[in-house]
């Protein structure tokens, strides 16, 4: 899965915007192997163990779709990892969807909401499919 390097991670634009995307809903880790490498030294964890260990990391499982997917905790103001200087995750750790989002300068002209775009290979359906395949591997 390749990020469109020239388009995503536009720090000056994100700084001006203040992270409207992060104030809405956090991004997800699309790739289970990447997620496990970041947080569990690559060790595969079954669902019950994942459920037990995520809260200590400030993470939760989104389960409404029927496929559990790890995500940053959401607070009333949005993602719990958004602080005054931006995302508190390093680029290495940051959710795949957050890294893939393509900023749109037109967002700054709007009073609310975001026009930033997620490439289709990083959408929710792909994420669900990858995590479903992962859970079924146990
Ligand atoms: S993890 Fe970081 S980039 Fe992603 S929504 Fe939270 S603060 Fe924003």
XYZ file of C-alpha atoms and ligand atoms in Angstrom:
146
model
C 0.000 0.000 0.000
C 1.741 3.164 -1.194
C 1.110 6.609 0.201
C 0.919 9.399 -2.333
C 3.927 11.138 -0.832
C 3.630 14.386 -2.705
C 0.007 14.843 -1.680
C -0.336 13.574 1.898
C 1.412 14.851 5.050
C 1.153 18.548 4.259
C 2.206 19.867 7.676
C 1.826 23.608 6.962
C -1.705 23.118 5.672
C -2.690 20.796 8.536
C -1.286 23.311 11.039
C -3.404 26.099 9.554
C -6.484 23.886 9.583
C -5.884 22.719 13.166
C -6.865 19.137 12.375
C -10.570 19.263 11.561
C -10.370 15.645 10.472
C -8.900 14.697 13.871
C -11.595 16.733 15.626
C -14.181 14.600 13.871
C -13.297 10.937 13.823
C -9.835 9.372 14.212
C -8.256 7.414 11.390
C -7.779 3.648 11.505
C -4.858 1.280 11.010
C -5.812 -0.471 7.780
C -3.036 -3.023 7.869
C -3.143 -5.452 10.827
C 0.524 -6.434 10.354
C 1.609 -2.802 10.580
C -0.540 -2.265 13.659
C 0.908 -5.324 15.398
C 4.464 -4.304 14.497
C 3.941 -0.857 16.040
C 2.247 -1.851 19.283
C 2.981 -5.537 19.919
C 6.420 -6.185 18.371
C 4.672 -8.014 15.518
C 3.070 -10.640 17.770
C -0.390 -11.680 16.518
C -3.012 -11.276 19.242
C -6.460 -12.878 19.221
C -9.499 -10.693 19.811
C -9.860 -11.184 23.566
C -6.216 -10.321 24.239
C -6.425 -7.293 21.957
C -9.540 -6.126 23.792
C -7.730 -6.378 27.133
C -4.535 -4.619 26.059
C -5.725 -1.694 23.958
C -7.042 0.579 26.755
C -3.556 0.877 28.294
C -2.367 2.271 24.942
C -5.195 4.816 24.699
C -6.814 2.732 21.964
C -10.213 1.121 21.536
C -11.867 -1.432 19.272
C -14.517 -0.137 16.903
C -17.039 -2.938 16.677
C -20.239 -1.382 15.323
C -19.636 -2.671 11.793
C -19.420 -6.224 13.129
C -15.651 -6.331 12.436
C -13.513 -5.144 15.382
C -10.926 -2.576 14.270
C -8.416 -0.821 16.568
C -8.671 2.968 16.682
C -7.470 5.864 18.814
C -9.816 6.720 21.660
C -12.354 9.419 20.770
C -13.079 12.204 23.265
C -15.700 14.966 23.046
C -13.272 17.088 21.007
C -12.265 14.281 18.670
C -9.190 12.060 18.647
C -7.505 11.708 22.040
C -4.099 11.932 20.321
C -4.662 15.421 18.922
C -2.855 17.944 21.098
C -2.024 21.614 20.603
C 0.993 20.788 18.424
C -0.902 18.307 16.239
C -0.830 14.521 16.309
C 1.083 13.074 19.255
C 1.811 9.832 17.378
C 5.057 9.721 15.432
C 4.705 9.212 11.683
C 5.877 5.629 12.237
C 2.977 4.963 14.621
C 0.207 7.057 13.076
C -2.896 5.296 11.720
C -2.730 4.389 8.030
C -5.826 6.450 7.203
C -4.325 9.542 8.884
C -1.155 9.184 6.810
C -3.079 8.615 3.590
C -5.508 11.543 3.863
C -4.881 14.042 1.074
C -5.246 17.594 2.388
C -7.337 20.033 0.357
C -6.562 23.712 0.764
C -10.228 24.514 0.029
C -11.024 23.186 3.512
C -9.583 26.418 4.907
C -12.219 28.447 3.056
C -15.058 26.520 4.711
C -16.468 27.460 8.103
C -16.682 23.809 9.144
C -16.070 20.275 7.898
C -13.231 18.984 5.768
C -12.769 18.474 2.031
C -9.620 16.398 2.541
C -9.828 13.121 0.662
C -9.057 9.518 1.594
C -7.836 7.387 -1.338
C -10.223 4.500 -1.975
C -7.623 1.856 -1.142
C -7.672 3.221 2.436
C -11.449 3.331 2.893
C -13.491 1.735 5.667
C -14.571 -1.274 3.591
C -10.963 -2.195 2.823
C -10.116 -1.787 6.492
C -12.996 -4.032 7.553
C -11.968 -6.685 5.042
C -8.356 -6.709 6.237
C -9.295 -6.953 9.899
C -11.907 -9.621 9.166
C -9.246 -11.684 7.382
C -6.940 -11.161 10.351
C -9.490 -12.293 12.980
C -10.371 -15.309 10.867
C -6.734 -16.381 10.851
C -7.038 -17.606 14.467
S -4.141 9.686 15.285
Fe -3.237 11.701 14.980
S -3.601 12.214 12.812
Fe -4.969 10.506 13.367
S -6.920 11.437 13.985
Fe -5.684 11.197 15.859
S -4.552 13.144 16.105
Fe -5.330 13.060 13.998
